PDB file of C-alpha atoms in Angstrom:
ATOM      1  CA  MET A   8       0.000   0.000   0.000  1.00 43.00           C
ATOM      2  CA  SER A   9       1.437   3.389  -1.001  1.00 52.00           C
ATOM      3  CA  GLN A  10       2.387   5.974   1.587  1.00 61.00           C
ATOM      4  CA  LYS A  11      -0.001   8.915   2.060  1.00 68.00           C
ATOM      5  CA  ARG A  12       1.242  12.494   2.133  1.00 76.00           C
ATOM      6  CA  THR A  13      -1.214  15.003   3.585  1.00 78.00           C
ATOM      7  CA  PHE A  14      -1.794  18.749   3.293  1.00 76.00           C
ATOM      8  CA  ARG A  15      -4.686  21.222   3.398  1.00 77.00           C
ATOM      9  CA  SER A  16      -7.022  21.443   0.378  1.00 74.00           C
ATOM     10  CA  SER A  17      -6.491  25.235   0.215  1.00 76.00           C
ATOM     11  CA  GLN A  18      -2.839  24.537  -0.580  1.00 80.00           C
ATOM     12  CA  LEU A  19      -3.914  23.048  -3.922  1.00 80.00           C
ATOM     13  CA  ILE A  20      -4.256  26.637  -5.162  1.00 75.00           C
ATOM     14  CA  SER A  21      -1.070  27.906  -3.583  1.00 76.00           C
ATOM     15  CA  PRO A  22       1.649  26.795  -3.143  1.00 81.00           C
ATOM     16  CA  PHE A  23       0.825  23.216  -4.256  1.00 82.00           C
ATOM     17  CA  GLY A  24      -1.079  23.976  -7.494  1.00 86.00           C
ATOM     18  CA  VAL A  25      -0.986  21.799 -10.600  1.00 89.00           C
ATOM     19  CA  GLY A  26       2.559  21.676 -11.966  1.00 91.00           C
ATOM     20  CA  ALA A  27       4.177  22.990  -8.782  1.00 91.00           C
ATOM     21  CA  ILE A  28       7.232  21.287  -7.312  1.00 93.00           C
ATOM     22  CA  VAL A  29       6.362  20.389  -3.742  1.00 90.00           C
ATOM     23  CA  ASP A  30       8.807  19.467  -0.971  1.00 90.00           C
ATOM     24  CA  LEU A  31       7.159  17.111   1.509  1.00 86.00           C
ATOM     25  CA  ALA A  32       9.223  15.577   4.319  1.00 85.00           C
ATOM     26  CA  GLY A  33      12.382  15.493   2.212  1.00 89.00           C
ATOM     27  CA  GLU A  34      10.673  14.278  -0.971  1.00 92.00           C
ATOM     28  CA  SER A  35      10.248  16.376  -4.110  1.00 94.00           C
ATOM     29  CA  LEU A  36       6.933  15.820  -5.935  1.00 93.00           C
ATOM     30  CA  VAL A  37       4.838  17.503  -8.644  1.00 93.00           C
ATOM     31  CA  ASN A  38       1.058  17.903  -8.557  1.00 91.00           C
ATOM     32  CA  MET A  39      -0.395  16.182 -11.647  1.00 91.00           C
ATOM     33  CA  ASP A  40      -3.087  17.870 -13.766  1.00 89.00           C
ATOM     34  CA  ILE A  41      -6.784  17.336 -13.020  1.00 87.00           C
ATOM     35  CA  THR A  42      -7.262  14.817 -15.843  1.00 86.00           C
ATOM     36  CA  LYS A  43      -5.373  12.443 -13.514  1.00 89.00           C
ATOM     37  CA  TRP A  44      -7.476  13.249 -10.437  1.00 87.00           C
ATOM     38  CA  PRO A  45      -9.707  10.313  -9.357  1.00 85.00           C
ATOM     39  CA  ALA A  46     -13.358  10.848 -10.298  1.00 80.00           C
ATOM     40  CA  GLY A  47     -14.557   9.171  -7.102  1.00 80.00           C
ATOM     41  CA  ASP A  48     -12.741  11.648  -4.853  1.00 80.00           C
ATOM     42  CA  CYS A  49     -12.856  14.704  -7.117  1.00 84.00           C
ATOM     43  CA  ALA A  50     -16.236  15.252  -8.752  1.00 82.00           C
ATOM     44  CA  VAL A  51     -16.586  17.330 -11.927  1.00 84.00           C
ATOM     45  CA  LEU A  52     -18.210  20.739 -11.458  1.00 79.00           C
ATOM     46  CA  ALA A  53     -21.117  20.463 -13.890  1.00 74.00           C
ATOM     47  CA  ALA A  54     -22.620  23.442 -15.781  1.00 66.00           C
ATOM     48  CA  ASN A  55     -19.760  25.642 -14.638  1.00 71.00           C
ATOM     49  CA  ASN A  56     -19.259  28.851 -16.617  1.00 77.00           C
ATOM     50  CA  LEU A  57     -15.578  29.012 -15.740  1.00 79.00           C
ATOM     51  CA  SER A  58     -14.955  25.595 -17.282  1.00 81.00           C
ATOM     52  CA  ARG A  59     -16.702  26.788 -20.457  1.00 80.00           C
ATOM     53  CA  VAL A  60     -14.534  29.909 -20.596  1.00 80.00           C
ATOM     54  CA  LEU A  61     -11.348  27.889 -20.073  1.00 80.00           C
ATOM     55  CA  GLY A  62     -12.477  25.087 -22.378  1.00 82.00           C
ATOM     56  CA  LYS A  63     -11.417  22.576 -19.736  1.00 82.00           C
ATOM     57  CA  GLU A  64     -13.108  20.310 -17.244  1.00 83.00           C
ATOM     58  CA  ILE A  65     -12.904  21.469 -13.621  1.00 84.00           C
ATOM     59  CA  ARG A  66     -12.874  19.049 -10.711  1.00 84.00           C
ATOM     60  CA  ARG A  67     -13.636  19.726  -7.083  1.00 81.00           C
ATOM     61  CA  PRO A  68     -10.704  18.864  -4.779  1.00 81.00           C
ATOM     62  CA  PRO A  69     -11.266  16.614  -1.748  1.00 78.00           C
ATOM     63  CA  THR A  70     -12.764  18.298   1.295  1.00 72.00           C
ATOM     64  CA  ASP A  71     -12.784  17.729   5.046  1.00 68.00           C
ATOM     65  CA  GLU A  72     -16.159  16.039   4.610  1.00 69.00           C
ATOM     66  CA  LYS A  73     -14.953  13.885   1.691  1.00 66.00           C
ATOM     67  CA  ILE A  74     -11.274  13.129   2.168  1.00 70.00           C
ATOM     68  CA  GLY A  75      -9.586  11.847  -0.961  1.00 72.00           C
ATOM     69  CA  ALA A  76      -6.280  11.534  -2.789  1.00 80.00           C
ATOM     70  CA  ILE A  77      -4.651  13.848  -5.317  1.00 85.00           C
ATOM     71  CA  PRO A  78      -2.012  12.168  -7.545  1.00 87.00           C
ATOM     72  CA  PHE A  79       1.567  13.434  -7.460  1.00 90.00           C
ATOM     73  CA  THR A  80       4.605  12.224  -9.380  1.00 92.00           C
ATOM     74  CA  ARG A  81       8.187  12.137  -8.182  1.00 94.00           C
ATOM     75  CA  PHE A  82      10.308  14.942  -9.644  1.00 96.00           C
ATOM     76  CA  PRO A  83      13.159  15.247 -10.143  1.00 96.00           C
ATOM     77  CA  LYS A  84      13.663  11.519 -10.668  1.00 96.00           C
ATOM     78  CA  TRP A  85      17.407  11.805 -10.082  1.00 97.00           C
ATOM     79  CA  LEU A  86      18.248  11.413  -6.384  1.00 97.00           C
ATOM     80  CA  PHE A  87      21.473  10.844  -4.486  1.00 97.00           C
ATOM     81  CA  CYS A  88      22.474   9.184  -1.254  1.00 97.00           C
ATOM     82  CA  PRO A  89      23.817  11.729   1.275  1.00 96.00           C
ATOM     83  CA  SER A  90      26.015   8.987   2.733  1.00 96.00           C
ATOM     84  CA  CYS A  91      27.748   7.270  -0.204  1.00 97.00           C
ATOM     85  CA  ARG A  92      26.826  10.017  -2.751  1.00 96.00           C
ATOM     86  CA  ASN A  93      25.662   7.474  -5.345  1.00 97.00           C
ATOM     87  CA  LEU A  94      23.303   9.012  -7.920  1.00 96.00           C
ATOM     88  CA  ASN A  95      20.091   7.066  -8.609  1.00 95.00           C
ATOM     89  CA  HIS A  96      17.413   7.437 -11.276  1.00 94.00           C
ATOM     90  CA  ILE A  97      13.965   6.505  -9.986  1.00 93.00           C
ATOM     91  CA  ASN A  98      11.404   5.667 -12.683  1.00 88.00           C
ATOM     92  CA  ILE A  99       7.729   4.754 -12.404  1.00 87.00           C
ATOM     93  CA  THR A 100       8.516   1.028 -12.347  1.00 86.00           C
ATOM     94  CA  THR A 101      10.915   1.208  -9.410  1.00 88.00           C
ATOM     95  CA  ASP A 102       8.505   3.554  -7.616  1.00 88.00           C
ATOM     96  CA  LYS A 103       5.673   1.049  -8.010  1.00 84.00           C
ATOM     97  CA  VAL A 104       7.823  -1.814  -6.749  1.00 79.00           C
ATOM     98  CA  SER A 105       8.467   0.123  -3.526  1.00 82.00           C
ATOM     99  CA  TYR A 106       4.772   1.131  -3.294  1.00 79.00           C
ATOM    100  CA  PHE A 107       5.798   4.779  -3.821  1.00 86.00           C
ATOM    101  CA  ASP A 108       7.489   4.908  -0.430  1.00 90.00           C
ATOM    102  CA  PRO A 109      10.416   7.360  -0.063  1.00 92.00           C
ATOM    103  CA  PRO A 110      13.371   5.852  -2.001  1.00 94.00           C
ATOM    104  CA  THR A 111      16.316   4.553   0.024  1.00 95.00           C
ATOM    105  CA  CYS A 112      19.918   3.705  -0.845  1.00 96.00           C
ATOM    106  CA  LYS A 113      20.555   0.085  -1.865  1.00 93.00           C
ATOM    107  CA  ASN A 114      24.105   0.141  -0.545  1.00 95.00           C
ATOM    108  CA  PRO A 115      24.115  -2.125   2.568  1.00 95.00           C
ATOM    109  CA  LYS A 116      26.619   0.185   4.278  1.00 96.00           C
ATOM    110  CA  CYS A 117      24.135   3.067   4.096  1.00 97.00           C
ATOM    111  CA  LYS A 118      21.448   1.132   5.997  1.00 94.00           C
ATOM    112  CA  LYS A 119      18.518   2.355   3.857  1.00 94.00           C
ATOM    113  CA  THR A 120      19.440   6.021   4.046  1.00 96.00           C
ATOM    114  CA  LEU A 121      16.719   8.161   2.433  1.00 96.00           C
ATOM    115  CA  LEU A 122      17.720   9.486  -0.975  1.00 97.00           C
ATOM    116  CA  VAL A 123      17.794  13.254  -1.558  1.00 96.00           C
ATOM    117  CA  PRO A 124      16.387  14.806  -4.764  1.00 97.00           C
ATOM    118  CA  MET A 125      18.857  16.629  -7.003  1.00 96.00           C
ATOM    119  CA  ARG A 126      18.718  20.369  -6.618  1.00 93.00           C
ATOM    120  CA  PHE A 127      18.552  21.432 -10.283  1.00 95.00           C
ATOM    121  CA  VAL A 128      15.910  20.981 -13.005  1.00 96.00           C
ATOM    122  CA  ALA A 129      15.352  22.329 -16.514  1.00 96.00           C
ATOM    123  CA  VAL A 130      12.318  24.500 -17.346  1.00 95.00           C
ATOM    124  CA  CYS A 131      11.133  26.525 -20.354  1.00 94.00           C
ATOM    125  CA  SER A 132       8.998  29.676 -20.477  1.00 92.00           C
ATOM    126  CA  ASN A 133       5.957  27.563 -21.443  1.00 92.00           C
ATOM    127  CA  GLY A 134       6.192  25.804 -18.087  1.00 91.00           C
ATOM    128  CA  HIS A 135       7.505  22.434 -19.245  1.00 94.00           C
ATOM    129  CA  LEU A 136       9.626  20.648 -16.642  1.00 96.00           C
ATOM    130  CA  GLN A 137      12.304  18.060 -17.216  1.00 96.00           C
ATOM    131  CA  ASP A 138      15.159  16.301 -15.501  1.00 96.00           C
ATOM    132  CA  ILE A 139      18.737  17.113 -16.345  1.00 96.00           C
ATOM    133  CA  ASP A 140      20.636  14.347 -18.118  1.00 94.00           C
ATOM    134  CA  TRP A 141      23.304  13.908 -15.457  1.00 95.00           C
ATOM    135  CA  HIS A 142      24.965  11.112 -17.405  1.00 93.00           C
ATOM    136  CA  TRP A 143      25.548  13.522 -20.282  1.00 92.00           C
ATOM    137  CA  TRP A 144      26.741  16.236 -17.906  1.00 93.00           C
ATOM    138  CA  ALA A 145      29.302  13.959 -16.255  1.00 92.00           C
ATOM    139  CA  HIS A 146      30.650  12.898 -19.659  1.00 90.00           C
ATOM    140  CA  ARG A 147      30.398  16.312 -21.305  1.00 86.00           C
ATOM    141  CA  ASN A 148      34.171  16.773 -21.366  1.00 80.00           C
ATOM    142  CA  ASN A 149      34.861  13.076 -21.825  1.00 72.00           C
ATOM    143  CA  GLN A 150      37.786  12.113 -24.052  1.00 62.00           C
ATOM    144  CA  GLN A 151      36.949   8.645 -25.344  1.00 58.00           C
ATOM    145  CA  ALA A 152      40.547   7.987 -26.349  1.00 48.00           C
ATOM    146  CA  GLN A 153      41.550   8.469 -22.710  1.00 54.00           C
ATOM    147  CA  ASP A 154      38.486   7.351 -20.750  1.00 53.00           C
ATOM    148  CA  GLY A 155      36.828   4.941 -23.178  1.00 59.00           C
ATOM    149  CA  GLN A 156      33.168   4.615 -24.088  1.00 67.00           C
ATOM    150  CA  CYS A 157      30.733   4.672 -21.154  1.00 83.00           C
ATOM    151  CA  GLY A 158      27.028   4.083 -21.831  1.00 82.00           C
ATOM    152  CA  LYS A 159      24.137   4.838 -19.502  1.00 85.00           C
ATOM    153  CA  GLN A 160      23.666   1.191 -18.567  1.00 81.00           C
ATOM    154  CA  GLN A 161      27.199   0.635 -17.286  1.00 82.00           C
ATOM    155  CA  SER A 162      27.963   4.071 -15.868  1.00 89.00           C
ATOM    156  CA  LYS A 163      27.905   4.609 -12.086  1.00 94.00           C
ATOM    157  CA  LEU A 164      27.396   8.236 -11.162  1.00 96.00           C
ATOM    158  CA  TYR A 165      28.145  10.128  -7.951  1.00 96.00           C
ATOM    159  CA  PHE A 166      27.190  13.631  -6.844  1.00 96.00           C
ATOM    160  CA  GLU A 167      30.099  15.048  -4.873  1.00 93.00           C
ATOM    161  CA  THR A 168      31.043  18.300  -3.184  1.00 89.00           C
ATOM    162  CA  THR A 169      34.549  19.448  -2.428  1.00 81.00           C
ATOM    163  CA  GLY A 170      36.153  22.025  -0.149  1.00 69.00           C
ATOM    164  CA  ALA A 171      34.663  24.155   2.583  1.00 57.00           C
ATOM    165  CA  SER A 172      32.440  26.033   0.117  1.00 55.00           C
ATOM    166  CA  GLY A 173      30.470  22.969  -0.941  1.00 53.00           C
ATOM    167  CA  GLY A 174      27.584  25.136  -2.154  1.00 64.00           C
ATOM    168  CA  ASP A 175      29.588  26.827  -4.912  1.00 82.00           C
ATOM    169  CA  PHE A 176      29.087  25.575  -8.455  1.00 85.00           C
ATOM    170  CA  ASN A 177      32.765  24.838  -8.960  1.00 85.00           C
ATOM    171  CA  ALA A 178      32.750  22.816  -5.712  1.00 89.00           C
ATOM    172  CA  MET A 179      29.939  20.508  -6.883  1.00 92.00           C
ATOM    173  CA  LYS A 180      30.503  17.836  -9.505  1.00 93.00           C
ATOM    174  CA  ILE A 181      29.133  14.672 -11.094  1.00 95.00           C
ATOM    175  CA  ARG A 182      31.656  11.848 -11.279  1.00 93.00           C
ATOM    176  CA  CYS A 183      31.391   8.554 -13.154  1.00 93.00           C
ATOM    177  CA  SER A 184      33.363   5.839 -11.403  1.00 92.00           C
ATOM    178  CA  SER A 185      33.117   3.549 -14.446  1.00 90.00           C
ATOM    179  CA  CYS A 186      35.274   5.722 -16.716  1.00 88.00           C
ATOM    180  CA  ASN A 187      36.580   8.416 -14.300  1.00 87.00           C
ATOM    181  CA  SER A 188      34.820  11.211 -16.204  1.00 90.00           C
ATOM    182  CA  THR A 189      33.916  14.228 -14.075  1.00 90.00           C
ATOM    183  CA  ASN A 190      32.354  17.634 -14.559  1.00 92.00           C
ATOM    184  CA  SER A 191      31.674  20.448 -12.111  1.00 91.00           C
ATOM    185  CA  PHE A 192      28.451  22.468 -11.968  1.00 92.00           C
ATOM    186  CA  GLU A 193      30.230  25.565 -13.263  1.00 89.00           C
ATOM    187  CA  SER A 194      28.241  27.083 -16.179  1.00 88.00           C
ATOM    188  CA  LEU A 195      25.308  24.747 -15.457  1.00 91.00           C
ATOM    189  CA  THR A 196      22.810  27.610 -14.978  1.00 90.00           C
ATOM    190  CA  SER A 197      24.489  30.266 -17.116  1.00 88.00           C
ATOM    191  CA  LEU A 198      23.964  28.507 -20.459  1.00 87.00           C
ATOM    192  CA  PRO A 199      20.773  27.190 -22.139  1.00 91.00           C
ATOM    193  CA  TYR A 200      20.089  23.513 -21.568  1.00 93.00           C
ATOM    194  CA  PRO A 201      21.696  21.971 -24.682  1.00 89.00           C
ATOM    195  CA  PHE A 202      18.946  19.400 -25.319  1.00 89.00           C
ATOM    196  CA  GLY A 203      16.225  22.053 -25.457  1.00 92.00           C
ATOM    197  CA  CYS A 204      12.677  21.601 -24.133  1.00 95.00           C
ATOM    198  CA  ASN A 205      11.112  18.136 -24.323  1.00 95.00           C
ATOM    199  CA  GLY A 206       7.612  19.661 -24.517  1.00 96.00           C
ATOM    200  CA  LYS A 207       5.992  17.802 -21.638  1.00 95.00           C
ATOM    201  CA  GLN A 208       5.444  17.600 -17.913  1.00 95.00           C
ATOM    202  CA  PRO A 209       7.034  14.969 -15.631  1.00 94.00           C
ATOM    203  CA  TRP A 210       3.835  12.880 -15.495  1.00 93.00           C
ATOM    204  CA  GLN A 211       3.191  12.919 -19.269  1.00 93.00           C
ATOM    205  CA  SER A 212       4.349  10.220 -21.676  1.00 89.00           C
ATOM    206  CA  SER A 213       3.531  12.150 -24.848  1.00 90.00           C
ATOM    207  CA  ALA A 214       4.993  15.544 -25.731  1.00 92.00           C
ATOM    208  CA  GLU A 215       3.890  18.608 -27.656  1.00 93.00           C
ATOM    209  CA  LYS A 216       6.176  20.544 -29.942  1.00 93.00           C
ATOM    210  CA  CYS A 217       7.950  23.298 -28.000  1.00 96.00           C
ATOM    211  CA  THR A 218      10.599  25.572 -29.468  1.00 94.00           C
ATOM    212  CA  GLU A 219      11.212  27.547 -26.284  1.00 94.00           C
ATOM    213  CA  GLU A 220      14.675  27.595 -24.769  1.00 94.00           C
ATOM    214  CA  ALA A 221      15.092  25.473 -21.644  1.00 95.00           C
ATOM    215  CA  ARG A 222      17.189  26.805 -18.776  1.00 94.00           C
ATOM    216  CA  VAL A 223      18.535  25.135 -15.644  1.00 95.00           C
ATOM    217  CA  HIS A 224      17.321  26.478 -12.279  1.00 94.00           C
ATOM    218  CA  PRO A 225      17.304  25.330  -8.664  1.00 94.00           C
ATOM    219  CA  ARG A 226      14.068  23.375  -8.285  1.00 93.00           C
ATOM    220  CA  SER A 227      12.979  25.598  -5.366  1.00 90.00           C
ATOM    221  CA  ALA A 228      13.605  28.877  -7.227  1.00 90.00           C
ATOM    222  CA  SER A 229      10.642  31.260  -7.344  1.00 86.00           C
ATOM    223  CA  ASN A 230      10.936  31.678 -11.121  1.00 85.00           C
ATOM    224  CA  VAL A 231      10.361  27.963 -11.803  1.00 90.00           C
ATOM    225  CA  TYR A 232       6.600  28.082 -11.169  1.00 87.00           C
ATOM    226  CA  TYR A 233       4.154  30.860 -12.032  1.00 82.00           C
ATOM    227  CA  PRO A 234       0.548  29.712 -11.562  1.00 80.00           C
ATOM    228  CA  THR A 235      -2.188  31.183 -13.751  1.00 78.00           C
ATOM    229  CA  ILE A 236      -5.138  31.913 -11.464  1.00 77.00           C
ATOM    230  CA  PHE A 237      -8.668  32.602 -12.731  1.00 76.00           C
ATOM    231  CA  SER A 238     -11.358  33.934 -10.398  1.00 74.00           C
ATOM    232  CA  SER A 239     -15.034  33.105 -10.727  1.00 72.00           C
ATOM    233  CA  LEU A 240     -18.084  34.554  -8.965  1.00 73.00           C
ATOM    234  CA  ASP A 241     -20.633  31.806  -8.363  1.00 67.00           C
ATOM    235  CA  ILE A 242     -24.141  33.004  -7.403  1.00 68.00           C
ATOM    236  CA  ASP A 243     -26.784  30.541  -6.276  1.00 61.00           C
ATOM    237  CA  GLY A 244     -29.805  30.617  -8.621  1.00 58.00           C
ATOM    238  CA  SER A 245     -33.328  31.190  -7.377  1.00 55.00           C
ATOM    239  CA  ASP A 246     -36.897  31.033  -8.777  1.00 54.00           C
ATOM    240  CA  ASN A 247     -37.687  34.279  -7.012  1.00 52.00           C
ATOM    241  CA  THR A 248     -38.034  37.030  -9.683  1.00 51.00           C
ATOM    242  CA  GLU A 249     -37.573  39.805  -7.140  1.00 51.00           C
ATOM    243  CA  GLY A 250     -34.414  41.751  -7.902  1.00 50.00           C
ATOM    244  CA  GLU A 251     -34.284  40.411 -11.481  1.00 53.00           C
ATOM    245  CA  GLY A 252     -33.098  43.777 -12.806  1.00 55.00           C
ATOM    246  CA  ASP A 253     -30.238  43.854 -10.310  1.00 55.00           C
ATOM    247  CA  GLU A 254     -29.224  40.343 -11.328  1.00 50.00           C
ATOM    248  CA  LEU A 255     -29.080  41.382 -14.999  1.00 55.00           C
ATOM    249  CA  MET A 256     -26.872  44.347 -14.099  1.00 55.00           C
ATOM    250  CA  LEU A 257     -24.605  42.014 -12.119  1.00 53.00           C
ATOM    251  CA  ARG A 258     -24.301  39.692 -15.128  1.00 55.00           C
ATOM    252  CA  GLU A 259     -23.259  42.611 -17.349  1.00 57.00           C
ATOM    253  CA  TRP A 260     -20.754  43.828 -14.771  1.00 52.00           C
ATOM    254  CA  SER A 261     -19.346  40.308 -14.356  1.00 52.00           C
ATOM    255  CA  GLY A 262     -18.825  39.963 -18.092  1.00 53.00           C
ATOM    256  CA  LYS A 263     -16.909  43.213 -18.308  1.00 53.00           C
ATOM    257  CA  ASN A 264     -14.658  42.134 -15.480  1.00 52.00           C
ATOM    258  CA  LYS A 265     -14.119  38.604 -16.832  1.00 48.00           C
ATOM    259  CA  LEU A 266     -15.961  37.040 -13.924  1.00 43.00           C
ATOM    260  CA  ALA A 267     -18.233  34.095 -14.581  1.00 41.00           C
ATOM    261  CA  LYS A 268     -21.671  33.557 -13.055  1.00 39.00           C
ATOM    262  CA  GLY A 269     -22.767  29.971 -12.468  1.00 41.00           C
TER     263      GLY A 269
END
């Protein structure tokens, strides 16, 4: 049975809205879009003017009266062990095998130490999120004549810090113990991500075409996530015709101010 992570329903708007990277008890997760929300726990708001304006279905989040589950996906999927520094890639299959519990290090010496999510992710101005290819980064300056060929299957990566100033980019590096390739984090955030935007979100298998430039940012940076918030005024209908003129005026005013009346 998968582990439950809890938070208040009001936090689904901010700061845990759809597409937001959420830190919960040391884990880094992303709130999946409402097409993935379970219908049994999150009913569709029928005849809703806001959904017609947006052209999208709107679901009601779980409430205190009807407690339910909102699906999240692990992101970034690259994590490291703070003890042995081994870098691990967690995919949906390995997450399912462990029942989506917090990932732990497989090294017996680490005694199931909880893995820590990597600090950096790539994002474009259209809001697409993706992991950094740390295998490529470690081998970016690789000289095959000296180090040999090292594929993703046989490489063994480590995230290491050196010196007293371990937070500096030139003091952080990815090392491959299989071929001894290494590369520091220097220039990681100053240049565009060389692979561009993959045109999708972490929970999506299919991608859309995106020509926007992807940049590398700390996953907790404020410029990684900008929610688009729409407000709607919902007025309970009534058969009472009294005040009908006032209601018509309110409808006109709502339309001018881009507010929807249900």
